[in-house]
Coordinates of C-alpha atoms in Angstrom, one line a residue:
M197 CA -45.9 34.4 159.5
Y198 CA -43.8 36.0 156.9
N199 CA -43.4 32.3 155.6
Y200 CA -47.0 31.5 155.8
N201 CA -48.4 35.0 154.1
K202 CA -45.4 34.8 151.3
I203 CA -46.6 31.1 150.3
Q204 CA -50.0 32.8 150.4
I205 CA -49.0 35.5 147.7
Q206 CA -47.5 33.2 145.5
K207 CA -50.5 30.8 145.9
G208 CA -52.9 33.8 144.7
L209 CA -50.2 35.1 142.1
V210 CA -50.3 31.6 140.8
A211 CA -54.3 31.0 140.4
I212 CA -54.4 34.7 138.7
F213 CA -52.1 33.4 136.3
N214 CA -53.8 30.3 135.6
L215 CA -57.5 32.4 135.4
L216 CA -55.3 35.0 132.8
A217 CA -54.4 31.7 130.9
V218 CA -57.6 30.1 130.5
V219 CA -59.8 33.3 129.5
A220 CA -56.7 34.3 127.1
V221 CA -57.2 30.4 125.9
F222 CA -61.0 31.4 125.8
A223 CA -60.5 34.2 124.0
Q224 CA -58.7 32.7 121.3
K225 CA -60.9 32.3 118.0
E226 CA -61.0 28.4 117.1
A227 CA -58.9 27.5 114.1
K228 CA -60.8 28.2 110.6
I229 CA -59.7 24.8 109.2
F230 CA -61.4 23.0 111.8
D231 CA -64.4 25.1 112.3
D232 CA -64.8 24.2 108.3
Y233 CA -63.9 20.8 108.9
K234 CA -67.5 20.6 111.3
K235 CA -69.3 21.5 108.1
D236 CA -67.6 19.6 105.9
R237 CA -65.6 16.0 106.9
S238 CA -64.0 15.6 103.9
I239 CA -61.6 18.7 105.0
L240 CA -59.2 16.9 107.0
P241 CA -58.8 13.0 107.9
D242 CA -60.7 11.6 110.4
F243 CA -58.0 10.5 113.2
S244 CA -60.8 9.9 116.1
Y245 CA -60.9 6.4 115.2
V246 CA -57.3 5.3 116.4
G247 CA -56.3 3.7 119.5
Y248 CA -57.7 1.1 121.5
H249 CA -61.1 0.3 120.5
Q250 CA -61.3 3.4 118.5
G251 CA -60.6 5.7 121.5
E252 CA -63.6 4.9 123.0
K253 CA -62.5 2.3 126.3
N254 CA -59.8 2.7 128.8
I255 CA -57.0 0.2 129.0
P256 CA -58.1 -2.6 130.9
N257 CA -55.8 -3.0 134.9
I258 CA -56.2 -7.1 133.8
T259 CA -56.1 -9.0 137.4
D260 CA -58.5 -11.8 137.0
Y261 CA -56.1 -14.0 134.1
K262 CA -54.1 -16.6 135.7
Y263 CA -50.4 -15.5 136.1
F264 CA -47.3 -16.9 134.9
D265 CA -44.5 -16.0 137.2
V266 CA -41.1 -16.5 134.8
T267 CA -39.7 -17.6 137.8
D268 CA -42.1 -20.4 138.1
F269 CA -40.3 -21.9 135.3
G270 CA -36.6 -21.1 136.6
A271 CA -36.3 -17.5 135.3
K272 CA -33.8 -15.8 138.1
P273 CA -33.5 -11.8 138.2
N274 CA -30.1 -10.6 139.0
D275 CA -27.9 -14.2 138.8
G276 CA -26.0 -13.5 136.0
K277 CA -27.7 -16.8 134.2
S278 CA -29.6 -16.7 130.9
D279 CA -33.5 -16.3 131.4
K280 CA -34.4 -16.6 127.8
I281 CA -35.5 -20.4 127.6
A282 CA -37.4 -19.4 131.2
I283 CA -39.5 -16.2 130.0
Q284 CA -40.7 -18.6 126.3
F285 CA -41.8 -21.5 128.6
A286 CA -43.7 -19.0 130.3
I287 CA -45.3 -17.3 126.9
D288 CA -45.3 -21.2 125.9
A289 CA -48.1 -21.6 129.2
A290 CA -50.5 -19.0 129.2
N291 CA -50.8 -19.3 125.1
K292 CA -52.1 -23.1 125.8
N293 CA -54.2 -22.1 128.4
G294 CA -55.4 -19.4 126.1
S295 CA -54.8 -16.6 128.1
G296 CA -52.5 -15.0 130.8
I297 CA -50.4 -12.6 132.4
V298 CA -46.7 -13.4 132.2
Y299 CA -45.2 -11.6 135.1
F300 CA -41.6 -10.3 136.0
P301 CA -40.9 -9.7 139.2
K302 CA -38.2 -6.5 139.9
G303 CA -34.3 -7.0 138.8
R304 CA -32.6 -7.6 135.6
F305 CA -33.3 -10.6 133.7
L306 CA -30.8 -12.0 130.7
V307 CA -32.5 -12.3 127.4
N308 CA -29.8 -13.1 124.7
E309 CA -26.7 -14.3 126.5
N310 CA -23.5 -15.9 124.7
G311 CA -24.7 -19.5 124.3
D312 CA -28.6 -18.8 124.0
A313 CA -30.2 -19.7 120.3
T314 CA -30.2 -16.6 117.9
N315 CA -34.0 -16.6 117.5
S316 CA -36.6 -14.6 118.7
I317 CA -39.0 -15.0 121.5
I318 CA -42.6 -15.8 120.7
S319 CA -45.9 -15.4 121.6
K320 CA -48.7 -15.8 119.3
K321 CA -52.4 -15.8 121.3
S322 CA -55.2 -13.5 122.3
N323 CA -55.5 -12.6 125.9
I324 CA -51.7 -12.3 126.7
I325 CA -50.6 -9.3 129.3
F326 CA -46.8 -9.3 129.2
R327 CA -46.6 -7.2 132.9
G328 CA -43.2 -6.2 134.0
S329 CA -42.8 -4.7 137.9
G330 CA -42.3 -0.8 136.6
S331 CA -39.8 0.7 134.0
G332 CA -37.6 2.9 135.7
P333 CA -35.0 2.0 138.5
G334 CA -35.5 -0.2 140.6
G335 CA -38.5 -2.2 138.5
T336 CA -38.3 -5.2 135.5
E337 CA -35.8 -4.7 132.9
L338 CA -34.6 -7.4 130.5
Y339 CA -31.2 -7.3 129.3
M340 CA -29.9 -8.3 125.7
K341 CA -26.3 -8.5 125.2
N342 CA -25.8 -9.8 121.9
A343 CA -27.4 -8.6 119.1
L344 CA -29.5 -11.2 117.0
P345 CA -27.9 -12.6 113.3
P346 CA -30.0 -10.5 110.3
A347 CA -31.0 -12.9 107.7
N348 CA -29.0 -11.4 105.0
P349 CA -26.2 -9.0 106.2
A350 CA -26.5 -7.5 103.0
Q351 CA -29.8 -6.5 103.8
M352 CA -29.5 -3.8 106.8
W353 CA -32.9 -4.1 108.5
T354 CA -33.2 -8.0 108.4
V355 CA -32.8 -8.5 111.9
P356 CA -35.2 -10.1 113.6
P357 CA -37.0 -8.7 117.0
L358 CA -35.9 -10.2 120.1
F359 CA -39.3 -9.6 121.3
I360 CA -42.7 -11.0 119.2
F361 CA -46.4 -10.3 120.1
G362 CA -48.0 -12.0 116.6
S363 CA -50.8 -14.2 115.4
G364 CA -51.1 -18.1 114.4
G365 CA -53.1 -18.5 111.3
S366 CA -53.2 -17.7 107.9
D367 CA -55.5 -14.7 106.2
K368 CA -58.2 -16.2 104.1
K369 CA -59.3 -14.9 100.8
I370 CA -62.7 -13.5 100.7
G371 CA -64.2 -12.0 97.7
V372 CA -63.9 -8.5 95.7
V373 CA -66.1 -4.9 96.7
T374 CA -69.0 -4.5 94.3
E375 CA -69.7 -0.8 94.3
A376 CA -68.2 2.3 95.3
A377 CA -67.6 3.9 98.8
A378 CA -66.8 7.1 99.9
I379 CA -64.5 8.1 102.8
G380 CA -66.2 8.6 106.0
N381 CA -68.1 5.4 104.6
L382 CA -69.4 2.7 107.0
T383 CA -70.4 -0.3 105.1
I384 CA -69.1 -1.7 102.0
K385 CA -70.9 -4.6 99.7
L386 CA -69.5 -7.4 98.6
N387 CA -69.9 -10.1 96.1
T388 CA -70.1 -12.9 98.7
T389 CA -69.3 -12.6 102.7
E390 CA -69.5 -16.3 103.1
G391 CA -67.3 -17.5 105.9
L392 CA -67.2 -14.0 108.2
N393 CA -68.9 -13.3 111.2
P394 CA -69.3 -9.8 113.3
G395 CA -66.5 -9.3 115.5
D396 CA -64.1 -10.4 112.5
W397 CA -61.3 -8.2 111.1
I398 CA -61.1 -8.2 107.6
M399 CA -58.5 -6.8 105.2
L400 CA -59.3 -4.6 102.5
S401 CA -56.4 -4.1 99.8
L402 CA -55.8 -2.4 96.8
L403 CA -52.8 -2.8 94.3
D404 CA -53.3 -1.2 91.4
N405 CA -50.5 0.7 88.6
N406 CA -53.6 2.8 86.6
K407 CA -52.2 5.8 85.7
D408 CA -55.1 7.6 86.2
L409 CA -55.6 6.0 90.0
I410 CA -51.5 7.3 91.0
A411 CA -52.3 10.5 89.2
S412 CA -55.2 10.9 91.4
E413 CA -53.3 10.4 94.8
L414 CA -50.4 12.4 93.2
K415 CA -52.4 15.1 92.2
N416 CA -50.5 17.9 91.4
Y417 CA -47.1 15.7 91.5
K418 CA -46.1 13.2 89.2
A419 CA -44.4 9.5 90.0
E420 CA -40.9 10.0 88.9
P421 CA -39.3 6.1 86.8
Q422 CA -37.1 5.6 90.1
W423 CA -39.8 5.1 92.2
T424 CA -40.4 1.5 90.4
Y425 CA -42.5 0.2 93.2
L426 CA -45.2 2.8 92.8
V427 CA -44.9 3.0 88.8
K428 CA -44.8 -0.9 88.0
K429 CA -46.7 -2.5 90.7
G430 CA -49.3 0.9 91.5
I431 CA -50.8 2.5 94.6
D432 CA -50.5 -0.7 97.3
V433 CA -53.5 -0.2 100.3
K434 CA -54.1 -2.6 102.9
V435 CA -56.0 -1.7 105.4
F436 CA -58.3 -3.4 108.1
Y437 CA -61.5 -3.4 110.0
Q438 CA -63.4 -5.2 112.8
I439 CA -67.3 -6.2 111.2
K440 CA -70.1 -4.4 113.1
K441 CA -72.9 -6.9 111.3
I442 CA -73.5 -8.4 108.1
N443 CA -77.0 -8.1 105.9
K444 CA -76.5 -10.5 102.7
E445 CA -73.3 -9.1 100.8
T446 CA -73.2 -5.6 102.9
L447 CA -70.8 -5.5 105.9
T448 CA -70.8 -2.7 108.8
L449 CA -67.7 -1.6 109.8
N450 CA -66.7 -0.1 113.4
A451 CA -64.8 2.7 112.0
P452 CA -65.2 4.1 108.6
I453 CA -63.4 3.6 105.3
S454 CA -60.5 6.0 104.6
Y455 CA -59.6 5.6 101.6
T456 CA -62.1 6.0 98.0
I457 CA -63.2 2.8 96.9
D458 CA -64.3 2.4 93.2
P459 CA -64.9 -1.1 92.3
K460 CA -63.4 -0.6 88.6
Y461 CA -60.1 -1.3 91.0
K462 CA -59.8 -4.8 92.2
W463 CA -60.7 -4.0 96.0
E464 CA -60.1 -7.4 97.6
V465 CA -60.9 -8.5 101.2
S466 CA -59.6 -11.1 103.2
K467 CA -60.7 -12.7 107.1
F468 CA -57.5 -11.5 108.7
A469 CA -55.9 -13.5 110.9
N470 CA -55.0 -11.7 114.4
S471 CA -54.9 -11.0 118.0
E472 CA -56.6 -9.3 120.1
E473 CA -56.3 -7.9 123.8
V474 CA -52.4 -8.3 124.0
G475 CA -51.1 -5.9 126.4
I476 CA -47.1 -5.0 127.2
E477 CA -46.6 -3.1 130.3
D478 CA -44.4 -1.5 132.6
I479 CA -41.1 -3.4 131.6
A480 CA -37.8 -1.8 130.8
F481 CA -36.2 -3.4 127.3
V482 CA -32.5 -2.4 127.2
G483 CA -30.1 -3.6 124.7
N484 CA -26.3 -4.2 124.7
W485 CA -25.9 -0.8 121.3
T486 CA -23.3 1.3 122.1
E487 CA -21.7 2.5 119.7
K488 CA -21.7 5.6 118.1
F489 CA -24.8 5.3 115.6
V490 CA -24.1 5.5 111.7
H491 CA -27.0 5.0 109.3
H492 CA -26.8 2.3 106.8
R493 CA -23.2 1.6 107.8
S494 CA -24.1 -1.9 109.2
W495 CA -26.5 -4.4 110.4
K496 CA -25.5 -4.1 113.7
D497 CA -26.3 -0.4 113.8
D498 CA -29.6 -0.2 111.3
S499 CA -31.0 -3.2 113.4
G500 CA -28.8 -5.4 115.6
Y501 CA -30.7 -4.6 119.0
T502 CA -34.6 -4.7 117.9
M503 CA -36.7 -5.2 120.5
L504 CA -40.2 -5.7 120.2
N505 CA -42.4 -6.0 117.2
M506 CA -46.4 -6.6 118.0
R507 CA -47.8 -7.7 114.5
R508 CA -51.5 -9.2 113.4
N509 CA -52.5 -7.6 116.4
T510 CA -55.9 -5.8 116.4
N511 CA -57.1 -3.6 120.2
S512 CA -54.1 -4.2 122.5
W513 CA -51.6 -1.8 124.0
I514 CA -48.3 -0.8 124.7
K515 CA -47.7 1.1 128.1
N516 CA -45.3 2.6 130.7
C517 CA -42.3 0.7 129.0
R518 CA -38.7 2.2 128.7
F519 CA -36.1 1.4 125.5
T520 CA -32.9 2.1 126.1
N521 CA -29.8 1.3 124.2
C522 CA -31.2 -0.3 121.0
S523 CA -31.3 0.4 117.3
V524 CA -35.3 -0.2 117.0
A525 CA -37.1 0.4 120.0
A526 CA -40.9 -0.8 118.9
T527 CA -42.8 -1.5 115.7
I528 CA -46.4 -1.5 115.1
A529 CA -46.9 -3.6 112.0
Q530 CA -49.8 -4.9 110.0
S531 CA -52.1 -4.9 113.3
A532 CA -55.1 -2.3 114.1
N533 CA -56.4 -0.2 117.0
I534 CA -53.5 -0.2 118.8
S535 CA -52.7 2.4 121.8
V536 CA -48.9 2.8 122.9
L537 CA -48.8 5.3 125.6
N538 CA -45.9 6.9 128.7
C539 CA -43.2 5.3 126.5
K540 CA -39.5 6.4 126.7
I541 CA -36.8 6.2 124.4
D542 CA -32.6 6.6 126.4
G543 CA -29.2 5.6 126.4
N544 CA -27.4 5.6 123.4
A545 CA -29.1 6.8 119.9
G546 CA -29.7 4.3 117.7
H547 CA -31.8 3.9 114.4
Q548 CA -35.5 3.5 115.2
A549 CA -38.2 4.9 118.1
I550 CA -41.6 3.6 117.9
N551 CA -43.2 3.4 114.6
S552 CA -46.9 2.2 112.8
N553 CA -45.9 -0.1 109.7
G554 CA -48.4 -1.1 107.7
S555 CA -50.8 -1.0 110.5
T556 CA -54.2 0.8 110.6
N557 CA -55.8 3.4 113.1
V558 CA -52.2 3.3 115.5
L559 CA -52.3 5.7 118.4
I560 CA -48.6 7.1 120.4
A561 CA -49.3 9.3 122.7
N562 CA -47.3 11.0 125.6
C563 CA -44.0 9.5 124.2
V564 CA -40.1 10.7 124.4
D565 CA -37.5 9.8 122.2
E566 CA -34.5 11.5 124.3
A567 CA -32.0 9.3 122.4
S568 CA -32.2 11.0 119.0
Q569 CA -33.3 8.1 117.0
W570 CA -32.1 8.5 113.7
H571 CA -35.8 8.4 112.4
S572 CA -37.9 9.0 115.8
F573 CA -41.8 8.5 116.0
G574 CA -44.2 8.7 113.0
S575 CA -45.3 5.8 110.0
S576 CA -44.3 3.8 107.3
H577 CA -45.4 1.1 104.5
G578 CA -48.8 1.5 103.9
S579 CA -50.1 2.8 107.3
M580 CA -53.3 4.4 107.5
N581 CA -54.4 6.5 110.1
T582 CA -51.8 7.4 112.6
V583 CA -51.4 9.2 115.0
I584 CA -48.6 10.7 116.9
W585 CA -50.3 12.6 120.0
K586 CA -48.1 15.1 122.4
C587 CA -44.6 13.3 121.4
T588 CA -41.3 15.1 122.0
Y589 CA -37.8 14.0 120.8
P590 CA -35.0 16.3 120.5
A591 CA -34.2 18.9 117.9
T592 CA -31.5 17.0 116.6
T593 CA -33.7 14.6 114.7
C594 CA -37.2 14.7 113.1
F595 CA -40.5 12.3 113.1
E596 CA -40.4 9.2 110.4
S597 CA -42.2 8.8 107.4
H598 CA -40.7 6.2 105.8
S599 CA -42.0 5.8 102.1
S600 CA -43.7 2.2 100.7
Q601 CA -47.1 4.5 101.1
P602 CA -48.3 5.7 104.4
R603 CA -51.3 7.5 104.6
N604 CA -53.0 10.0 106.9
T605 CA -50.2 10.3 109.6
L606 CA -50.9 13.1 112.5
F607 CA -48.4 15.1 114.3
D608 CA -50.6 16.6 116.9
E609 CA -48.9 18.7 119.2
V610 CA -45.6 16.8 118.9
E611 CA -42.1 19.3 120.0
G612 CA -39.0 18.2 117.7
G613 CA -36.8 18.7 115.1
L614 CA -38.1 19.1 111.4
M615 CA -35.4 18.3 108.8
N616 CA -35.8 16.7 105.3
G617 CA -33.2 14.0 105.7
R618 CA -35.0 11.9 108.6
A619 CA -37.6 10.5 107.2
G620 CA -36.6 7.2 105.9
G621 CA -37.2 4.8 102.5
A622 CA -34.9 3.3 99.7
T623 CA -35.8 5.5 96.2
E624 CA -38.0 2.9 94.8
N625 CA -40.2 2.8 97.6
M626 CA -40.9 6.6 97.5
P627 CA -42.7 9.0 98.1
N628 CA -42.3 9.2 101.7
H629 CA -45.8 9.4 102.1
M630 CA -48.9 9.9 100.4
Q631 CA -51.8 12.6 101.1
G632 CA -52.8 13.4 104.6
L633 CA -49.7 13.8 106.5
V634 CA -51.0 16.7 109.2
L635 CA -49.3 19.4 111.2
W636 CA -50.7 20.3 114.0
N637 CA -49.7 22.8 116.5
Y638 CA -46.5 21.3 116.2
K639 CA -43.2 22.9 117.7
Q640 CA -40.2 23.1 115.6
T641 CA -37.1 23.2 118.3
N642 CA -33.9 23.2 115.3
E643 CA -32.7 25.9 113.7
P644 CA -35.3 28.0 111.4
V645 CA -35.4 27.4 108.1
K646 CA -36.1 29.6 105.2
D647 CA -38.4 28.4 102.6
F648 CA -38.5 25.1 104.2
E649 CA -39.8 22.7 101.1
F650 CA -41.7 19.2 101.7
W651 CA -41.3 18.4 97.7
P652 CA -37.8 19.6 96.9
P653 CA -36.6 19.0 92.9
T654 CA -34.9 15.2 93.4
A655 CA -31.5 17.4 91.5
V656 CA -31.7 19.1 95.3
F657 CA -32.4 15.9 97.7
E658 CA -33.7 13.1 96.4
W659 CA -35.5 11.3 99.9
W660 CA -37.7 13.8 100.8
K661 CA -41.6 13.4 99.2
I662 CA -44.2 14.7 100.8
P663 CA -47.6 15.9 98.5
N664 CA -49.7 18.5 100.4
P665 CA -49.3 18.6 103.7
V666 CA -51.8 20.0 106.3
V667 CA -49.6 22.5 108.4
V668 CA -51.6 24.3 111.2
G669 CA -50.3 26.1 114.3
F670 CA -46.9 25.6 113.9
T671 CA -44.6 27.4 115.7
S672 CA -40.7 27.4 114.9
K673 CA -37.9 30.2 115.8
G674 CA -38.5 32.0 112.3
S675 CA -38.7 28.5 109.8
T676 CA -40.9 29.9 106.5
F677 CA -41.5 27.4 103.7
K678 CA -42.6 26.7 100.0
M679 CA -46.3 27.7 100.2
E680 CA -46.8 26.2 96.7
Q681 CA -46.0 22.8 98.7
I682 CA -48.4 23.0 101.5
G683 CA -52.2 21.6 100.6
Q684 CA -53.8 23.5 103.6
S685 CA -52.0 26.0 106.2
E686 CA -53.1 28.2 108.9
S687 CA -51.2 30.2 111.7
L688 CA -47.6 29.6 110.6
D689 CA -46.2 31.1 113.7
K690 CA -48.5 30.9 116.5
A691 CA -50.9 27.7 117.8
V692 CA -54.4 27.3 117.1
V693 CA -57.3 26.4 119.1
P694 CA -58.0 23.5 119.3
A695 CA -54.5 22.2 120.6
S696 CA -55.4 18.9 119.7
L697 CA -57.0 17.9 116.6
Y698 CA -56.9 14.6 117.8
L699 CA -58.5 15.6 121.0
A700 CA -61.5 17.9 119.4
Q701 CA -62.0 14.9 116.5
L702 CA -63.1 12.5 119.2
K703 CA -64.7 14.6 121.4
L704 CA -67.0 16.0 118.2
R705 CA -67.3 12.2 117.5
L706 CA -68.6 10.7 121.0
N707 CA -69.7 14.3 122.2
K708 CA -67.4 13.5 125.7
F709 CA -63.8 12.9 126.5
P710 CA -63.2 9.4 127.7
K711 CA -62.2 8.4 130.9
W712 CA -58.3 7.2 129.9
I713 CA -57.5 10.6 128.2
K714 CA -58.1 12.8 131.6
E715 CA -56.3 10.4 133.2
L716 CA -53.3 10.3 130.2
E717 CA -53.2 14.1 130.8

């Protein structure tokens, strides 16, 4: 009777505490910046279109595709022999079929042993599911014993990924944009739409070194001479959108324009060569990177064990995967509307975690970097509208912002270190980020920094330049900021409501939360 009563009392106390927590949340006033955003959508970037089918659909549990079990193609788990050729055979068969589930039963499969060809394992088609039997103990492990060789040993980033999920074909130039379009517009007008159909994807691109254009984006900062890409080649934008409908020379898009289009600059439109509906699920990708990592010491440190690259994919996903002892876990390159959910990086520390590279509307959510990669989750190379939501990494690292003009990156309910030495990028490709970096309810876990700078003088530190970030609901052990370097700020010592900017924007657009959000949380 005593134990029963004790349990009931504990349950009652828990219920009371939960109720008080709910009351406290409702008592909190909504952040002013979000209240203002509801009236004026230009105040913040709109992140609500990120992820698989713009966050509007659940990632499907595909069961009706033909199965291509790798063991039927010669792979055998736990036998100490390479399975690399058999895995490629299974992928090729699924590609030829036009769709398929490349399936791995439980066990350890060897994917780059002594004597294996030093090439990537590649899939180039749509509707391919690469599915294991779980990424935890007793599940499916793909083990990479040997690093792949770099294309150029002097260029430490040139090791190819072991797995590439890409696309065949090439882009086809269509025409140029003829009328101005504001951020948030869903339509653009071209000189011709010949060769395009509803459902096609386009690449909308700009490369222009007009000084006024550069100045308009940097705003109160100036480009430095050593930033040769920005100074000589200019503002570089490549974004990917799906066509909803076509009316003569006007395209209506599924997602709004995220960069102001002025036709006096040459905005080109190409038909984008892509694969779609590709899923990578429930697999552990395990490398053999066991040395103490030293940044830029060698190609093996920086990219020797690069596990996975998803490129030229749309409406695709990676979920429930683990990446262990790797240089680079996963890169989403030249893709759009990709969701990366419930993934883990662990084991020995390496170079990069999971990043959006030159992609549009990517969501990386509920992922954890336990390894403390030198660059944790983030964006690079012209990515537009990247959301890092409810991700964590140790106090010993920071997010990635790897130069080459990424824009509109949201770190939303993220927990980890904040330090200026982990963004990444070569001097010629600076700054680390362009406009639109947002820290929303960011919890800094490393030691506090007084007067933290987002744009320090180059003489003080050369590799950390982020113009006018938005910082809202920041919590730490006592860090402060150089306030003149922050574009907008609110509540720099306490979390705000809404807890997630991404979720709040998504609900504002859809008037509800999709089912997958509830399942993820």
